PDB file of C-alpha atoms in Angstrom:
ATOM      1  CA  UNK A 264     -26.097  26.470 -18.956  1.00  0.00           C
ATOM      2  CA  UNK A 265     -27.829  23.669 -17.291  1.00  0.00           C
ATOM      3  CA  UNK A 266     -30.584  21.840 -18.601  1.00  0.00           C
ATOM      4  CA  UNK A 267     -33.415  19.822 -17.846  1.00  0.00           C
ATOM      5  CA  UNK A 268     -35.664  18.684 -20.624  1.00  0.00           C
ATOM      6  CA  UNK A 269     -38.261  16.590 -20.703  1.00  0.00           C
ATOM      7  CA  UNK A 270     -39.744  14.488 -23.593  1.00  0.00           C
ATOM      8  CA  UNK A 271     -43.519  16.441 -24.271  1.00  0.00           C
ATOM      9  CA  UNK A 272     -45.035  19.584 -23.292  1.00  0.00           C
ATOM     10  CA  UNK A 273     -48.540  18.589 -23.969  1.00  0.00           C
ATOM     11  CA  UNK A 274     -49.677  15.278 -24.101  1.00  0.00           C
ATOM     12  CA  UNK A 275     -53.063  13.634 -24.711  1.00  0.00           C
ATOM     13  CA  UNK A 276     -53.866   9.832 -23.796  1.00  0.00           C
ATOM     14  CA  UNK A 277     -57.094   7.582 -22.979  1.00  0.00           C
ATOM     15  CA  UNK A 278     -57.933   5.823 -19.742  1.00  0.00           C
ATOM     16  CA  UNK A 279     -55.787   2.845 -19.754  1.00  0.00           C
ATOM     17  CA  UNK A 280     -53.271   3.974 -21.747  1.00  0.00           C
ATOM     18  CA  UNK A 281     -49.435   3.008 -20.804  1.00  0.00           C
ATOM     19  CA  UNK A 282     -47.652   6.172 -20.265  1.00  0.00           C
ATOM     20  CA  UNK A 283     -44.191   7.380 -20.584  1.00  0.00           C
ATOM     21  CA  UNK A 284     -42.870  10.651 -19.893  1.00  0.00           C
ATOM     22  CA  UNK A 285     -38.867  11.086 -20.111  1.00  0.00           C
ATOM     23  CA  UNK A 286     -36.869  13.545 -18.633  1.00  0.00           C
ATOM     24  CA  UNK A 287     -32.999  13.829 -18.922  1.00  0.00           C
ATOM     25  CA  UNK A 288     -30.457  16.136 -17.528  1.00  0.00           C
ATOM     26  CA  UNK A 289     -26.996  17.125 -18.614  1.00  0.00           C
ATOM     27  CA  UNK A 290     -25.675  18.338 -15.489  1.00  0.00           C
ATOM     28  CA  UNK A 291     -24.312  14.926 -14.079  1.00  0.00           C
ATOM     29  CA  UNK A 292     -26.979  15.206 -11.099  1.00  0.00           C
ATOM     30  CA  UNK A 293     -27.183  12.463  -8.889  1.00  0.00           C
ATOM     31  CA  UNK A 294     -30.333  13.131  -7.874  1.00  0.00           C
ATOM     32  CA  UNK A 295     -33.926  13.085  -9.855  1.00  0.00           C
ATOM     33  CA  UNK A 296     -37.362  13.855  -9.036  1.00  0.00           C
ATOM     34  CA  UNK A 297     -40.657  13.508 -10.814  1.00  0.00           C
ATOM     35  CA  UNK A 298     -43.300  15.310  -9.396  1.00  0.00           C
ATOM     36  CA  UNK A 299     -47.112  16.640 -10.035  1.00  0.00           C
ATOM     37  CA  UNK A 300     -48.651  20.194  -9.659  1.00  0.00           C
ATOM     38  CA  UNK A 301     -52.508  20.504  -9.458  1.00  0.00           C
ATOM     39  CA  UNK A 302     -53.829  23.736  -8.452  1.00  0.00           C
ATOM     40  CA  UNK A 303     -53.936  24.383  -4.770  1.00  0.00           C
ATOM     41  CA  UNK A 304     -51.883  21.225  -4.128  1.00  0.00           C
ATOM     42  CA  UNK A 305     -48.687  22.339  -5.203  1.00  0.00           C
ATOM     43  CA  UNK A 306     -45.636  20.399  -6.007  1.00  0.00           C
ATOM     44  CA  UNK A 307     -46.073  16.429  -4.728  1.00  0.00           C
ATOM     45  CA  UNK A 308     -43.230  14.579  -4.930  1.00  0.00           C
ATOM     46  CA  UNK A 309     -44.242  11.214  -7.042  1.00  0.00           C
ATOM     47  CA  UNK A 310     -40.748   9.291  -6.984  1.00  0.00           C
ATOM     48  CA  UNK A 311     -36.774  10.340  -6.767  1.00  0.00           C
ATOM     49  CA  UNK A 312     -33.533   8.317  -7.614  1.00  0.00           C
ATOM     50  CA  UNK A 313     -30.271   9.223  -6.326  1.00  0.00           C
ATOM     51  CA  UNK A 314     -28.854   6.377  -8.282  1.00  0.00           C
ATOM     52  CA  UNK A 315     -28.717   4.636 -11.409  1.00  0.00           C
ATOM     53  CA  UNK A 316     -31.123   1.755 -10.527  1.00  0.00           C
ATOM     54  CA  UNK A 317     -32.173   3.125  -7.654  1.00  0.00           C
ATOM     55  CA  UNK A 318     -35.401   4.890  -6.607  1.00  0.00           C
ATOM     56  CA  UNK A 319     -37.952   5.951  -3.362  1.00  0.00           C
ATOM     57  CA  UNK A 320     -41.158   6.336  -3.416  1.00  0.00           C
ATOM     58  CA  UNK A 321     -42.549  10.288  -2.409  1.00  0.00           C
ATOM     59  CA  UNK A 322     -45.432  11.316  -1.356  1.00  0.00           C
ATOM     60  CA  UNK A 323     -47.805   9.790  -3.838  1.00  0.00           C
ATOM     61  CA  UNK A 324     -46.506   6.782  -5.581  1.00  0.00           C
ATOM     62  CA  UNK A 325     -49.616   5.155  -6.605  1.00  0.00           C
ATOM     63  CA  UNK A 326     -50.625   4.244  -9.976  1.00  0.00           C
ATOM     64  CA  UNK A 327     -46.821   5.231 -11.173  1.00  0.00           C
ATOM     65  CA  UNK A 328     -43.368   3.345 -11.540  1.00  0.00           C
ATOM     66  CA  UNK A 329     -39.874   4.571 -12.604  1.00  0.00           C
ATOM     67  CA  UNK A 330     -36.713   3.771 -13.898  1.00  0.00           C
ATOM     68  CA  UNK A 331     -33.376   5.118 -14.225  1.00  0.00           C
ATOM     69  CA  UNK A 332     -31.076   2.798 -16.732  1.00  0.00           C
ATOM     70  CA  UNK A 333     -28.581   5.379 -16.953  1.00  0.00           C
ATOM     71  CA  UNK A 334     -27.157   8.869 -14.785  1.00  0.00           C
ATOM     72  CA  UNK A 335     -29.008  11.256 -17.291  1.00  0.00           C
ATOM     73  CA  UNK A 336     -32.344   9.837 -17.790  1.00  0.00           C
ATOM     74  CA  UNK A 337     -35.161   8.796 -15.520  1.00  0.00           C
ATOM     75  CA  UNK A 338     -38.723   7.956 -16.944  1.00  0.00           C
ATOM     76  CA  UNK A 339     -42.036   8.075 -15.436  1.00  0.00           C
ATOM     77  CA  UNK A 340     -44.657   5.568 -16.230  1.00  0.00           C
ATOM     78  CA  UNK A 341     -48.108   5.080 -15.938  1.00  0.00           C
ATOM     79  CA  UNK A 342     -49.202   1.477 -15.951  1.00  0.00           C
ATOM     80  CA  UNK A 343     -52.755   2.437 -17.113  1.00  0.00           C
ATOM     81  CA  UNK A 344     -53.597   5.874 -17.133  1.00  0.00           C
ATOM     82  CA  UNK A 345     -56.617   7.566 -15.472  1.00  0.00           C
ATOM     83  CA  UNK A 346     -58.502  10.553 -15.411  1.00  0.00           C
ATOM     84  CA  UNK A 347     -57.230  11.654 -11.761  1.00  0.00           C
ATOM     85  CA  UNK A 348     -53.928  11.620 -13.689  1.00  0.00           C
ATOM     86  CA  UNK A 349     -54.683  14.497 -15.610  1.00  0.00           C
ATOM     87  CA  UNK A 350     -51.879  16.639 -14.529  1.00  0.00           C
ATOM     88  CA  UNK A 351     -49.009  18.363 -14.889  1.00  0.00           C
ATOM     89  CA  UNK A 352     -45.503  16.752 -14.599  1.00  0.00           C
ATOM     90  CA  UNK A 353     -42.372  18.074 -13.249  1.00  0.00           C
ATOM     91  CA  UNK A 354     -38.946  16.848 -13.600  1.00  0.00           C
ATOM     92  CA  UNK A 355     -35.979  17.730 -11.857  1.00  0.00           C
ATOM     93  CA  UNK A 356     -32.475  17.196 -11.007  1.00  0.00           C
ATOM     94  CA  UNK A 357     -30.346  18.373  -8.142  1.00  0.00           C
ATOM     95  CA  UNK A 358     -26.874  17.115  -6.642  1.00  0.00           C
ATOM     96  CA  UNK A 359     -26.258  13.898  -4.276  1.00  0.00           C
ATOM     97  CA  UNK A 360     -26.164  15.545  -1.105  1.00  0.00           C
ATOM     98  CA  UNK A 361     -28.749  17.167   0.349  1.00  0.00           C
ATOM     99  CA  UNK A 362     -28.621  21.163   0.761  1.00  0.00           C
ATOM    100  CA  UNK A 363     -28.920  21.636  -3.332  1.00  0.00           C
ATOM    101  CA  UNK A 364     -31.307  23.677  -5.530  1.00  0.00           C
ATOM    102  CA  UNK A 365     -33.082  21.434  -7.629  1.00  0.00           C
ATOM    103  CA  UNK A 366     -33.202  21.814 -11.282  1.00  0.00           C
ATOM    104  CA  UNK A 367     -36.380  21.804 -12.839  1.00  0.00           C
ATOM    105  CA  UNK A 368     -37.891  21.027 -16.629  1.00  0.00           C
ATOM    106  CA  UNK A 369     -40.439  23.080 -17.977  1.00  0.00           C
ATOM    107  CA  UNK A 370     -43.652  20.375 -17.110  1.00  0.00           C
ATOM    108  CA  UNK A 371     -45.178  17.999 -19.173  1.00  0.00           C
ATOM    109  CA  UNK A 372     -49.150  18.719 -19.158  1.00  0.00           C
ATOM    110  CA  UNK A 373     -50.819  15.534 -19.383  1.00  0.00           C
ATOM    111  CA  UNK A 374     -54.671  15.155 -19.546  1.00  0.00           C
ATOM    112  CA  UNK A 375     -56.420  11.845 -19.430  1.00  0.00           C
ATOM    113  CA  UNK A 376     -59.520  11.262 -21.063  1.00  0.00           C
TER     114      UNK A 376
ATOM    115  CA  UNK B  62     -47.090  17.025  11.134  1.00  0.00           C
ATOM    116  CA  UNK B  63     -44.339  18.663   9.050  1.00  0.00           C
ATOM    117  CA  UNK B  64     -45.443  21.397   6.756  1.00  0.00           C
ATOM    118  CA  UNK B  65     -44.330  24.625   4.653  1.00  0.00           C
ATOM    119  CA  UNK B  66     -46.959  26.934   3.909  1.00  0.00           C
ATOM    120  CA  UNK B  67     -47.723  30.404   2.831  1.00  0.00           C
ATOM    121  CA  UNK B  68     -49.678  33.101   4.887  1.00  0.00           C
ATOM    122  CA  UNK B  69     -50.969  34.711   1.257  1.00  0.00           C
ATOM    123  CA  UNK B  70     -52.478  32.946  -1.745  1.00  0.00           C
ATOM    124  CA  UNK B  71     -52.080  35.982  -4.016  1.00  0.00           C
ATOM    125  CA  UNK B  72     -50.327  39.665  -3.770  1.00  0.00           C
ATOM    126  CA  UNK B  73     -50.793  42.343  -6.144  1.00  0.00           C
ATOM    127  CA  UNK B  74     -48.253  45.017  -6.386  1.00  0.00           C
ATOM    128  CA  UNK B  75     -47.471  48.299  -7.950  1.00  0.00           C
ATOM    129  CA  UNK B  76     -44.689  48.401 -10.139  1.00  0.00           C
ATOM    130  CA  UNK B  77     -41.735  50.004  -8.347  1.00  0.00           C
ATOM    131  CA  UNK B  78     -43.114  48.832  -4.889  1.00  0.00           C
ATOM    132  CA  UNK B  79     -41.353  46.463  -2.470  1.00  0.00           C
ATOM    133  CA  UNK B  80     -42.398  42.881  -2.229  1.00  0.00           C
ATOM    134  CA  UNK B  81     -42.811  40.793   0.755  1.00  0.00           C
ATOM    135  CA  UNK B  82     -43.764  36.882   0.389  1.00  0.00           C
ATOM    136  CA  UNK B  83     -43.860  35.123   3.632  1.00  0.00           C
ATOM    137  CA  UNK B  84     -43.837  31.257   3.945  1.00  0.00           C
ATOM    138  CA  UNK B  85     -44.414  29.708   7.962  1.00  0.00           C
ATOM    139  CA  UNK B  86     -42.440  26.195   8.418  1.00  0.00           C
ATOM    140  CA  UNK B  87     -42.993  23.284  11.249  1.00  0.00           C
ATOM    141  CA  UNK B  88     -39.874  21.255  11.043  1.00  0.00           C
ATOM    142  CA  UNK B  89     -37.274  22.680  13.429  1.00  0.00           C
ATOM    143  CA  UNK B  90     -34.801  20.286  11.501  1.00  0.00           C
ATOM    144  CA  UNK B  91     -35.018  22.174   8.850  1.00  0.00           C
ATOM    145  CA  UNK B  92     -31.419  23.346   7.820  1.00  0.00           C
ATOM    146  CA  UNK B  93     -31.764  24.697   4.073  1.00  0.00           C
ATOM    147  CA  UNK B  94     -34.515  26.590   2.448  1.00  0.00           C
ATOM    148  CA  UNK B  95     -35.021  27.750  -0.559  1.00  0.00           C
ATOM    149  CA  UNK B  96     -37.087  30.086  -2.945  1.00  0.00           C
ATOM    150  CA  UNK B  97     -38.543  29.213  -6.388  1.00  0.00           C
ATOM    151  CA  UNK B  98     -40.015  31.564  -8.827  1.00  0.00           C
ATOM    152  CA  UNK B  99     -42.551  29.620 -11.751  1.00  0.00           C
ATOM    153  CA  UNK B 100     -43.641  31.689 -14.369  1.00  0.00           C
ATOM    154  CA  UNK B 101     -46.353  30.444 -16.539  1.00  0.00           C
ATOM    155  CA  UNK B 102     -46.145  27.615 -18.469  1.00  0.00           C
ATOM    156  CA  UNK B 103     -42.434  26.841 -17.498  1.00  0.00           C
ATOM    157  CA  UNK B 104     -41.039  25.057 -14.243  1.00  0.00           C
ATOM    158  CA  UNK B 105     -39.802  26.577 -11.367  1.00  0.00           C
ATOM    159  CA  UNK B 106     -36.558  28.402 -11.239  1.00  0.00           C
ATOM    160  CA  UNK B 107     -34.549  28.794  -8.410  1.00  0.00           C
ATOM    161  CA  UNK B 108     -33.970  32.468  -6.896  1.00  0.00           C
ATOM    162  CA  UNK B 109     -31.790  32.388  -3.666  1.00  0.00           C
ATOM    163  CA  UNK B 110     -31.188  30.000  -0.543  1.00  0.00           C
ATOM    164  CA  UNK B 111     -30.840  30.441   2.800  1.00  0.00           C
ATOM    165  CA  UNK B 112     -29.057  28.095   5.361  1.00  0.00           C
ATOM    166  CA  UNK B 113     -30.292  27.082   8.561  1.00  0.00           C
ATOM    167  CA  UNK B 114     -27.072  29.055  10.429  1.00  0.00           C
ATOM    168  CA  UNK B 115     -27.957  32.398   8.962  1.00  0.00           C
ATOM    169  CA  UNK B 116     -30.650  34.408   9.294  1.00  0.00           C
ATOM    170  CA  UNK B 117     -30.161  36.868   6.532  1.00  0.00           C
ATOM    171  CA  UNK B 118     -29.045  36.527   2.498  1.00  0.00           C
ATOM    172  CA  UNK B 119     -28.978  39.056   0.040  1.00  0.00           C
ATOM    173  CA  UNK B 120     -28.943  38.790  -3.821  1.00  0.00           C
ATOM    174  CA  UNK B 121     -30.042  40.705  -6.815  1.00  0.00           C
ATOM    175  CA  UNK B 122     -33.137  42.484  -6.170  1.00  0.00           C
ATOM    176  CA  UNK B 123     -34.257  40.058  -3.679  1.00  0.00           C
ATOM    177  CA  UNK B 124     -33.555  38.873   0.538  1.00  0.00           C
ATOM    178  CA  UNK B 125     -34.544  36.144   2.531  1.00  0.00           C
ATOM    179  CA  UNK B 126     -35.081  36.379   5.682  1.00  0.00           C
ATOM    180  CA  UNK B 127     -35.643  33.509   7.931  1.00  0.00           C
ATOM    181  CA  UNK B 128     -36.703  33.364  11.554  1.00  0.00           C
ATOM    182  CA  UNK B 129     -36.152  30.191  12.921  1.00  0.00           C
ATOM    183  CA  UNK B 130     -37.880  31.111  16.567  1.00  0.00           C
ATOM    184  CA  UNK B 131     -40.904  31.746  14.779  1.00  0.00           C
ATOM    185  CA  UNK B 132     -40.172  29.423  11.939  1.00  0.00           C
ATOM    186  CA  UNK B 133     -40.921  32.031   9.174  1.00  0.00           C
ATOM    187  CA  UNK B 134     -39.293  32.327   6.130  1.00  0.00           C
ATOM    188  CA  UNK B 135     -39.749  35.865   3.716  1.00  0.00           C
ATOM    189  CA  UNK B 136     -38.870  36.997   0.186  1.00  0.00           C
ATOM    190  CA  UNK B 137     -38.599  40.339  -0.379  1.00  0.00           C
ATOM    191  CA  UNK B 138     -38.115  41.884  -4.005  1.00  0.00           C
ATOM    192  CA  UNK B 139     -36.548  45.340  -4.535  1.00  0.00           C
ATOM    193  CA  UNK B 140     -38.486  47.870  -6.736  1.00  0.00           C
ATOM    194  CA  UNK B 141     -40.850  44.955  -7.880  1.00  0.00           C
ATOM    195  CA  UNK B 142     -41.186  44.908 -12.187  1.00  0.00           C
ATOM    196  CA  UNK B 143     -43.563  43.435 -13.895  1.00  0.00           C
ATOM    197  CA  UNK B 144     -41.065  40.503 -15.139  1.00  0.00           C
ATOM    198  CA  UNK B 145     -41.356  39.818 -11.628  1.00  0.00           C
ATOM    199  CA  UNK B 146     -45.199  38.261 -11.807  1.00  0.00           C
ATOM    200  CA  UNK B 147     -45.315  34.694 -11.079  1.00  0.00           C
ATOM    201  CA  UNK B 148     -45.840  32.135  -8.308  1.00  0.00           C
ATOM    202  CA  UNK B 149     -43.263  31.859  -5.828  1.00  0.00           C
ATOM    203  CA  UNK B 150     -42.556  28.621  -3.654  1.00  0.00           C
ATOM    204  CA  UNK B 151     -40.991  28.343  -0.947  1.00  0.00           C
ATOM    205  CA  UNK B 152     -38.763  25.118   0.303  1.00  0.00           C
ATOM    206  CA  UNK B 153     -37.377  23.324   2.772  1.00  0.00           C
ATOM    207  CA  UNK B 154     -34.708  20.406   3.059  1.00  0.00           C
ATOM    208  CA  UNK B 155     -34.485  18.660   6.268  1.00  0.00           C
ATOM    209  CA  UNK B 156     -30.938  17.429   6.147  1.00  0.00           C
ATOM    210  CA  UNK B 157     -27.418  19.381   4.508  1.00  0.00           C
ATOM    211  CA  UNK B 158     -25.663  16.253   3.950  1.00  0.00           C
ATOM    212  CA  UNK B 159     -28.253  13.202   2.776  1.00  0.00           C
ATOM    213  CA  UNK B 160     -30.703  13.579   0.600  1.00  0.00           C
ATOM    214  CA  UNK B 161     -34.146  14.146   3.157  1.00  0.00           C
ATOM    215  CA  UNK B 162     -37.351  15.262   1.765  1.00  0.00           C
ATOM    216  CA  UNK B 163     -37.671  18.344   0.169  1.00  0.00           C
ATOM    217  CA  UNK B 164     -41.413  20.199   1.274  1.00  0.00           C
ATOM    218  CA  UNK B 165     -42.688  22.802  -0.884  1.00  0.00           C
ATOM    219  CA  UNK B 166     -45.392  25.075   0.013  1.00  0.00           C
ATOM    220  CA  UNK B 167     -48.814  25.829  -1.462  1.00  0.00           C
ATOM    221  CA  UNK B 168     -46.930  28.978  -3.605  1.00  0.00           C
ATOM    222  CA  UNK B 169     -48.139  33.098  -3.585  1.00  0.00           C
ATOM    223  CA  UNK B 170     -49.270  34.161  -6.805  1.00  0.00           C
ATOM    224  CA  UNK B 171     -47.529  37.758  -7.325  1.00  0.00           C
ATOM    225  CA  UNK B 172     -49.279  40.225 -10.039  1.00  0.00           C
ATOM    226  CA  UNK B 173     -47.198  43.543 -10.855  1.00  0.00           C
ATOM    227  CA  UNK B 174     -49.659  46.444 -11.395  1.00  0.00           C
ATOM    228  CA  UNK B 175     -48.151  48.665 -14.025  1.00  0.00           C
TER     229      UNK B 175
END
């Protein structure tokens, strides 16, 4: 059965915090995603990698970086947290070429205060 | 500019009763879509796809539908249970062999009346 999991379900930090939220996959997907759902704006895509190493900015990069050392794992991180961030996170996972369901964790709900 | 959205916020159906979730697209391009289903508190699952060169697929309870003249897109569930309540996304993928984009819409909120 495939699997996406990600590192918290709920998660609680102060403004200016460094945050890092993990997600890995055991499904030897090229691909990874990291996005955020607020109500009403539905799924925004933050950043994707389709490679080890590499990554592309989505929708809404701002205020986040990423990395991906290795196939299964790719981390989001916020530099200094802020309330805006308050959020939930989704990960996901899909194959390299395009035309793929993606694979999805079950969130990590982050709030900022 | 490009966009995937759905006509309905919310539906509320009997239990038994035949769904319909529609979802309107912009991007001609467009060559894959896809439905999710999110039930609360988890992340969203996917349900069935649909490829650009059909206009009809059929799975387990469930069809898509997609009209690419009009650009709309529809999910229908078969004798709709209340397992079934959740918010349902639709997607589209702008390219079958390179990774392009992937545009979600806004979602439909689906409540089975028992």
């Amino acid at each position: 059965d495939v699997k996406v999991t990600q590192s918290s379900r709920y998660l609680v930090k102060r403004t200016g915090e460094k945050v890092f939220l993990e997600c890995v996959q055991d499904m030897d997907h090229e691909n990874m995603f990291w996005y955020r759902q607020d109500p009403g704006l539905g799924l925004r895509l933050i950043y994707f990698s389709y490679d080890v190493k590499m990554k592309e900015k989505g929708d809404i990069p701002e205020g986040y970086s990423v990395s991906r050392e290795k196939k299964e794992r790719f981390s989001l991180i916020l530099e200094s947290a802020s309330t805006n961030q308050t959020s939930m996170y989704l990960c996901a996972s899909s194959l390299w070429q395009g035309g793929h369901e993606q694979y999805f964790g079950p969130g990590t709900r982050l709030t900022v205060t | 500019g490009e966009s995937v959205g759905l006509h309905l916020p919310t539906l509320s159906v009997q239990e038994g009763d035949n769904s319909i979730i529609n979802c309107a697209y912009s991007n001609s391009a467009s060559d894959y879509f896809i439905w999710y289903k999110q039930e609360s508190g988890k992340g969203p699952q996917f349900i069935i796809d649909i490829r650009s060169n059909m206009d009809k697929r059929q799975g387990q309870r469930v069809t898509v539908l997609l009209n690419k003249t009009v650009k709309h897109l529809s999910l229908q569930i078969a004798a709709t249970q209340p397992g079934d309540s959740a918010v349902y996304f639709c997607a589209e993928n702008g390219s079958e062999t390179s990774y392009d984009k992937v545009i979600f819409g806004p979602g439909t909120s689906l409540s089975v009346i028992p």
